[in-house]
Short mmCIF file of C-alpha atoms in Angstrom, two decimals:
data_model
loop_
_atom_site.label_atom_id
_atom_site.label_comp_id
_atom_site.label_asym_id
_atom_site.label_seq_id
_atom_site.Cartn_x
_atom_site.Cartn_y
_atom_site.Cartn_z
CA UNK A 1 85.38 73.38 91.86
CA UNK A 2 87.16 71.74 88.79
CA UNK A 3 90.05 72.44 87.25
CA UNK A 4 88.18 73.11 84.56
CA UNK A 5 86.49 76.28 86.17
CA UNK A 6 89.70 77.34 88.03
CA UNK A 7 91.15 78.07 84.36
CA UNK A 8 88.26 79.88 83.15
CA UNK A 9 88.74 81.88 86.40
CA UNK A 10 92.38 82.67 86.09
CA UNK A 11 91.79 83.62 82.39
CA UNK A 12 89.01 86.10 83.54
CA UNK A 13 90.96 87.58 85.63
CA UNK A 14 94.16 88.12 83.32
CA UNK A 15 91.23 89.76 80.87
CA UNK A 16 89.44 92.01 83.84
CA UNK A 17 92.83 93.03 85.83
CA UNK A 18 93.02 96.53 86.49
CA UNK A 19 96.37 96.80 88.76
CA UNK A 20 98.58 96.11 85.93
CA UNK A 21 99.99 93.16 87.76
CA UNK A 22 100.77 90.03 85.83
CA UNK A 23 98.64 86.64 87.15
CA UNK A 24 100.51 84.54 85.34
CA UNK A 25 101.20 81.36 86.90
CA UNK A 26 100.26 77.82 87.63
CA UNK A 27 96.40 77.04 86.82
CA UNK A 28 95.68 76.32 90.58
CA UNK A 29 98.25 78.18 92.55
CA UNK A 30 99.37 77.90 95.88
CA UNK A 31 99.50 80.56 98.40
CA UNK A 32 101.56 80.58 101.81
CA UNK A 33 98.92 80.57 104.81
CA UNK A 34 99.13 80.78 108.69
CA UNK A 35 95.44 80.25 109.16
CA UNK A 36 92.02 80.34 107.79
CA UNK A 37 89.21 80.77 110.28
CA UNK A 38 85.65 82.06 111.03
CA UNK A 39 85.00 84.51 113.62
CA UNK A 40 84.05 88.26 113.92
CA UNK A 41 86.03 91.32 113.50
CA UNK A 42 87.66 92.48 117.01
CA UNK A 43 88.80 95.50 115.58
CA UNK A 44 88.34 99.11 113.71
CA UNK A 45 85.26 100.46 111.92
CA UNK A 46 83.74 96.92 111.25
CA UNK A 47 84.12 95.59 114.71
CA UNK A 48 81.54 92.53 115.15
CA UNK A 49 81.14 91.79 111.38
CA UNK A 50 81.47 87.90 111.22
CA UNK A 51 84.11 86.90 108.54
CA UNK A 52 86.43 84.47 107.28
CA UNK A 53 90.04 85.29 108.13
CA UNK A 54 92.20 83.99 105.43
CA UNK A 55 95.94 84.97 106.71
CA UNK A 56 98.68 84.82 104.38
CA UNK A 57 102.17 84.31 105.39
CA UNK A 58 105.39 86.74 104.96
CA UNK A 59 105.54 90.19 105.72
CA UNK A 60 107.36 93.47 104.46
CA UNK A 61 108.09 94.83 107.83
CA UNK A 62 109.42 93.33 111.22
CA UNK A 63 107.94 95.18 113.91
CA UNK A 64 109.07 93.83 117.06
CA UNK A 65 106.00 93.84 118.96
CA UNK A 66 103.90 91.95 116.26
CA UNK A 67 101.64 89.07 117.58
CA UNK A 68 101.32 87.04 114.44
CA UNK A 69 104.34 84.31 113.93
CA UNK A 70 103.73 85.27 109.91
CA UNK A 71 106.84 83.00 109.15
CA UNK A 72 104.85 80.15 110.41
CA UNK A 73 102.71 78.65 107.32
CA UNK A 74 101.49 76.13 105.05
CA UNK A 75 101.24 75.90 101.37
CA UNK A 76 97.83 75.23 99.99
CA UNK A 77 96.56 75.54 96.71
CA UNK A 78 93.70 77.66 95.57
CA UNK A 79 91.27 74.68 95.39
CA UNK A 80 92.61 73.86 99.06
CA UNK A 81 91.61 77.48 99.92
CA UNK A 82 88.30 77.22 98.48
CA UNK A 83 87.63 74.00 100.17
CA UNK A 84 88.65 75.01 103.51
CA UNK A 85 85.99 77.89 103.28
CA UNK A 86 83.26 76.09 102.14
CA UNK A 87 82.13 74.71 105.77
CA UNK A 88 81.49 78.92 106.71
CA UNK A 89 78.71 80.70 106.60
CA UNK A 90 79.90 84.06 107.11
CA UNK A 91 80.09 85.97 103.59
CA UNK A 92 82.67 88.36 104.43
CA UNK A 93 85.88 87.76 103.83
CA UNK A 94 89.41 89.63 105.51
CA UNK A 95 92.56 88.85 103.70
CA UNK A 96 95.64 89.53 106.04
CA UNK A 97 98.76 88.91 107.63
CA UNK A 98 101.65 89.26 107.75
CA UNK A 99 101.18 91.47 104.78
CA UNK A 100 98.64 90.03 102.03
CA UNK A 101 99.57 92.46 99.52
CA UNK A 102 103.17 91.45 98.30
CA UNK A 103 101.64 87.33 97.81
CA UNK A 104 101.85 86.35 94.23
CA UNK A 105 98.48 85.62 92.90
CA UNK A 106 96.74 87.63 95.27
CA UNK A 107 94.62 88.96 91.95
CA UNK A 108 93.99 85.18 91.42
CA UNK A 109 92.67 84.70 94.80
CA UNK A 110 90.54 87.84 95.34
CA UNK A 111 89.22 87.25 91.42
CA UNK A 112 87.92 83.59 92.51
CA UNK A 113 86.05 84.97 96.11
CA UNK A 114 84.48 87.56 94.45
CA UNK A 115 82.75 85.65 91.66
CA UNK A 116 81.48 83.95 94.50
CA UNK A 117 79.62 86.69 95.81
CA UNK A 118 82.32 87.52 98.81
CA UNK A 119 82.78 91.25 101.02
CA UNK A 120 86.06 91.59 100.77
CA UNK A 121 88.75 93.17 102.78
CA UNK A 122 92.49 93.46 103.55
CA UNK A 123 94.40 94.90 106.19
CA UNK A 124 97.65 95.71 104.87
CA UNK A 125 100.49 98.28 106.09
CA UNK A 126 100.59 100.81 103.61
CA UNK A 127 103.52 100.54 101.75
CA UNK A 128 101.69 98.75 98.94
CA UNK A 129 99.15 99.73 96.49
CA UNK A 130 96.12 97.75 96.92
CA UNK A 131 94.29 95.64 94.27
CA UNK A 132 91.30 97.34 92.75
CA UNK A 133 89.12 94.03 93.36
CA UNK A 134 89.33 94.53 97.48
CA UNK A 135 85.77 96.54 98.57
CA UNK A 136 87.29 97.50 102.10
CA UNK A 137 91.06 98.40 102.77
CA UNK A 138 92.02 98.82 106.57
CA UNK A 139 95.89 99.77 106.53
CA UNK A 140 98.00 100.27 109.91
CA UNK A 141 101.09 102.47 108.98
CA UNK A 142 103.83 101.22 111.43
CA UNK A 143 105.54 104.46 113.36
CA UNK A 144 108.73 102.48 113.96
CA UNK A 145 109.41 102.53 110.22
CA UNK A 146 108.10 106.10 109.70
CA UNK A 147 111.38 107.11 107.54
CA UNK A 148 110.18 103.84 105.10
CA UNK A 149 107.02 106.07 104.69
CA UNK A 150 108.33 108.85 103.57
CA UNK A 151 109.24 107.22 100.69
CA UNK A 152 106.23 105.93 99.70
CA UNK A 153 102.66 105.36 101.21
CA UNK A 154 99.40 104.44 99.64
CA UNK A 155 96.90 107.40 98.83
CA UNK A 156 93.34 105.90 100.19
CA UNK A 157 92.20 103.51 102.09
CA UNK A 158 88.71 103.41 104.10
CA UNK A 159 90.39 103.17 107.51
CA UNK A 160 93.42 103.42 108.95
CA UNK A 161 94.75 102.08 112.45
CA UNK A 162 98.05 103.26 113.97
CA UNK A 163 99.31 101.25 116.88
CA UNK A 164 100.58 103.57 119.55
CA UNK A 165 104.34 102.34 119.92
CA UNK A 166 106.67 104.87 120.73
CA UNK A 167 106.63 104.40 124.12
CA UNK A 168 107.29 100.61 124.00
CA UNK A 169 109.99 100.47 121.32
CA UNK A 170 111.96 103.84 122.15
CA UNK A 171 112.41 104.91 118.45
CA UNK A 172 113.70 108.16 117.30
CA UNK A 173 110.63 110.50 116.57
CA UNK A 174 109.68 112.69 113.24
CA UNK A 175 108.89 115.95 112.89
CA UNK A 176 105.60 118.41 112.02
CA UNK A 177 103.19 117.17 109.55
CA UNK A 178 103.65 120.38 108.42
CA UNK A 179 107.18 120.42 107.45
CA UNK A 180 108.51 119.21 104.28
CA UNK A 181 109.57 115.49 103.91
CA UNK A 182 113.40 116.92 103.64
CA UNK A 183 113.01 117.91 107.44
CA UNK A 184 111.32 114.70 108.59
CA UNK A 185 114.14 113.43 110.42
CA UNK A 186 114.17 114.83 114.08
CA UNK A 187 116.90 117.75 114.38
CA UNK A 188 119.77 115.44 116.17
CA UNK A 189 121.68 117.99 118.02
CA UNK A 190 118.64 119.07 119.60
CA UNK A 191 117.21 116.28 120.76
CA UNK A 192 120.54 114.84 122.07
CA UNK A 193 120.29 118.10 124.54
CA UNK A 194 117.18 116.79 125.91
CA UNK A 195 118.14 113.21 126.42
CA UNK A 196 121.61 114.66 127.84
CA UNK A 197 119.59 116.54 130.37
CA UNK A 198 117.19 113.60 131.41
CA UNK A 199 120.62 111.44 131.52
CA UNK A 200 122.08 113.87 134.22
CA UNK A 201 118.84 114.30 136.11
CA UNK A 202 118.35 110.47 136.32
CA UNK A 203 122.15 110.28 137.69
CA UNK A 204 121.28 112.42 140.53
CA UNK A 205 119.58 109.00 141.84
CA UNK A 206 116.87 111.72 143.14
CA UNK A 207 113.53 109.90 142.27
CA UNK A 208 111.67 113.68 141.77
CA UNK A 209 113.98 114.38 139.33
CA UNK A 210 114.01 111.02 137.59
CA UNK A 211 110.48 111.40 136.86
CA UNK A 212 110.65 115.03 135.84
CA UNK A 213 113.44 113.63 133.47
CA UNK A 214 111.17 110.83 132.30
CA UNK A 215 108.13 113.49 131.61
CA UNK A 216 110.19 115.31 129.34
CA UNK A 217 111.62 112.17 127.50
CA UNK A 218 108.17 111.21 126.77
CA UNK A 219 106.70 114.47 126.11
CA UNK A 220 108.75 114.84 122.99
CA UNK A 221 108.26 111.44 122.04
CA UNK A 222 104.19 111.47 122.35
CA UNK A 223 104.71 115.02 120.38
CA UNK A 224 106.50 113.51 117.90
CA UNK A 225 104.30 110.44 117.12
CA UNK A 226 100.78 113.00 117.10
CA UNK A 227 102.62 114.91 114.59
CA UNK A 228 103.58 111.96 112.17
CA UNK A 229 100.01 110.30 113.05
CA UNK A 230 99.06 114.09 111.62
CA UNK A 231 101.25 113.78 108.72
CA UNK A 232 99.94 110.36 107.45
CA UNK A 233 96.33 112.07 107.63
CA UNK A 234 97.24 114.49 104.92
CA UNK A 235 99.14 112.09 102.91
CA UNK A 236 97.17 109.01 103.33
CA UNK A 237 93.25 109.67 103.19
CA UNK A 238 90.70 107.94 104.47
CA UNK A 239 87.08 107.28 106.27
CA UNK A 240 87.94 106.72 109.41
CA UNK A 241 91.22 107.30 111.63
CA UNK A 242 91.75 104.94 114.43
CA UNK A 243 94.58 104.58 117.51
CA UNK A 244 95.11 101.32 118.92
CA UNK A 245 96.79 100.32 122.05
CA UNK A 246 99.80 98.44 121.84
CA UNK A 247 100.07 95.13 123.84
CA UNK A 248 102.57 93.77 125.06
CA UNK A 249 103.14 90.52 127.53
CA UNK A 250 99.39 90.99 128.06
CA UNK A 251 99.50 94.86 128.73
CA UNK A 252 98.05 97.33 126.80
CA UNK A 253 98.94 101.35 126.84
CA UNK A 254 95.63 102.59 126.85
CA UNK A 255 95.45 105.58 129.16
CA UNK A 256 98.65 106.99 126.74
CA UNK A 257 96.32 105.72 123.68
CA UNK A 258 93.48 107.59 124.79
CA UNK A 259 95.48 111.01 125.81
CA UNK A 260 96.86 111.00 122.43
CA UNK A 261 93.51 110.62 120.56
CA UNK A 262 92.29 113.32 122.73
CA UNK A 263 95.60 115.47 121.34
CA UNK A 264 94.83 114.30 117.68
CA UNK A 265 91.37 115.72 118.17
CA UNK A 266 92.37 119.01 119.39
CA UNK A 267 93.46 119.40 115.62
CA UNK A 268 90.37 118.46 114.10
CA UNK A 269 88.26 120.57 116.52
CA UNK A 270 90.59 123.68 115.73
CA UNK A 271 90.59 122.93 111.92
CA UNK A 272 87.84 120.03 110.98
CA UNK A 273 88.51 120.92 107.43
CA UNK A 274 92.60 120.23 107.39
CA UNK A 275 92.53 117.55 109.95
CA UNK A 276 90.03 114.28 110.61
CA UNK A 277 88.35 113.13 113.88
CA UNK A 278 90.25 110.41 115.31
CA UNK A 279 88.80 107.16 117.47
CA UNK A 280 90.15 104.57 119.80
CA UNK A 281 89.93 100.85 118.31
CA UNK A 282 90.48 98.03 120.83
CA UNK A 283 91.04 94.24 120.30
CA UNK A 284 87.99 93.46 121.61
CA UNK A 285 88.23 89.78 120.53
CA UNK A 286 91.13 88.97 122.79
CA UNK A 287 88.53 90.49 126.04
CA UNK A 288 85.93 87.55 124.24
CA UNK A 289 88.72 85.51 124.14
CA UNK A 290 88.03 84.61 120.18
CA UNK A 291 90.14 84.26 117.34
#
């Protein structure tokens, strides 16, 4: 591509932008990337679909179980991009992370693949509005920052994939979906009862009672995470509603992950209308062993 064409590009896309976001900027700008690859889609409603991965560096969020070293990256530029691509054959195209949506010139990028005829999607966290030129948003609300939102999430997306952490990272909860964003913040004196009991139970060194202790711990916690994965479903709409297993050092939680779709699903079968059908999405390119 010459420069030539990348400014007739960039001006197109100052004149056709519809997210209100300025694309000023250099006539062939750079973008921070982990990695570009081919393969096909492990994951969610579009498992198997062969794409180009373009993975952008920098994220919003730090979750501590993340298996993406986002802070890892090169700079190329958007002819370097284009080049890099060129070799594929696949003509679908996933823009993620880290999170894609907070990289400057994204509108540049996205305005470029689509003249050329690219599917494109993003898989973003859902704390930032999306830009009007994606065709497929995939968004995986984190519940170890559930308080972050509360403040703001995005209103649509055509999937949406909540890793099931609570049990790994021992977070503090939420409360109903029902209840009113003022009360989302688990009542403290009450839950500080329950851990108070397990604590005492555990320090009888009786193993009976240490699980009985552990049942309840968890309980509340699993209750807690079904009714914020609830609460995102009537703030944050979408197609399809998916729990994944969370691995770590090679070991995933899915019995738990399973259980608690099986939970969500008791609200949808008790009130379809209110409350979606949820689904279990795997990795199922790290079983293939692809990218």
């Amino acid at each position: 591509m010459s420069n030539h064409k990348i400014i007739s590009l960039r001006q197109e896309a100052e004149v056709s932008n519809q997210s209100g976001t300025s694309l000023v900027g250099e006539l062939n700008p750079s973008f921070r990337i982990v990695e570009i690859f081919e393969s096909l889609q492990g994951e969610g409603y579009n498992t198997g679909m062969p794409a180009i991965f373009i993975r952008l560096g920098r994220c919003s969020l730090a979750c501590s179980w993340c298996d993406t070293d986002y802070l890892t990256y090169s700079v190329m530029t958007l002819q370097q991009i284009l080049d890099a691509i060129s070799g594929y054959t696949a003509r679908n195209i996933i823009i993620t992370g880290g999170e894609p949506s907070i990289h400057p010139h994204l509108d540049v990028l996205l305005t470029v693949l689509k003249q050329q005829g690219y599917f494109l999607c993003i898989e973003s966290n859902a704390l930032h509005e999306i830009s009007p030129l994606i065709d497929y948003i995939a968004v995986s609300p984190k519940y170890c920052y559930s308080s972050r939102y509360t403040q703001h999430i995005i209103a649509k997306a055509d999937e949406v994939r909540i890793v099931v952490d609570p049990m790994k990272t021992g977070l503090p909860p939420v409360t109903s979906a029902t209840s009113s964003l003022s009360k989302i913040e688990k009542d403290a004196g009450e839950m500080q009862e329950k851990l108070s009991l397990a604590e005492q139970m555990t320090s009888a060194n009786n193993e009976a009672l240490q699980g009985l202790a552990s049942q309840m711990v968890n309980a509340d916690i699993e209750q807690e995470f079904i009714n914020w994965c609830l609460w995102v479903t009537q703030h944050l709409k979408a197609k399809h509603y998916f729990l994944s297993p969370l691995e770590v050092n090679g070991e995933m939680n899915i019995l738990q992950t399973i259980a608690l779709v099986g939970h969500l699903n008791k609200q949808h079968y008790a009130n379809p209308e209110k409350y979606p059908h949820w689904q279990l999405s795997i990795q199922t390119h790290k079983f293939a062993h692809i990218q």
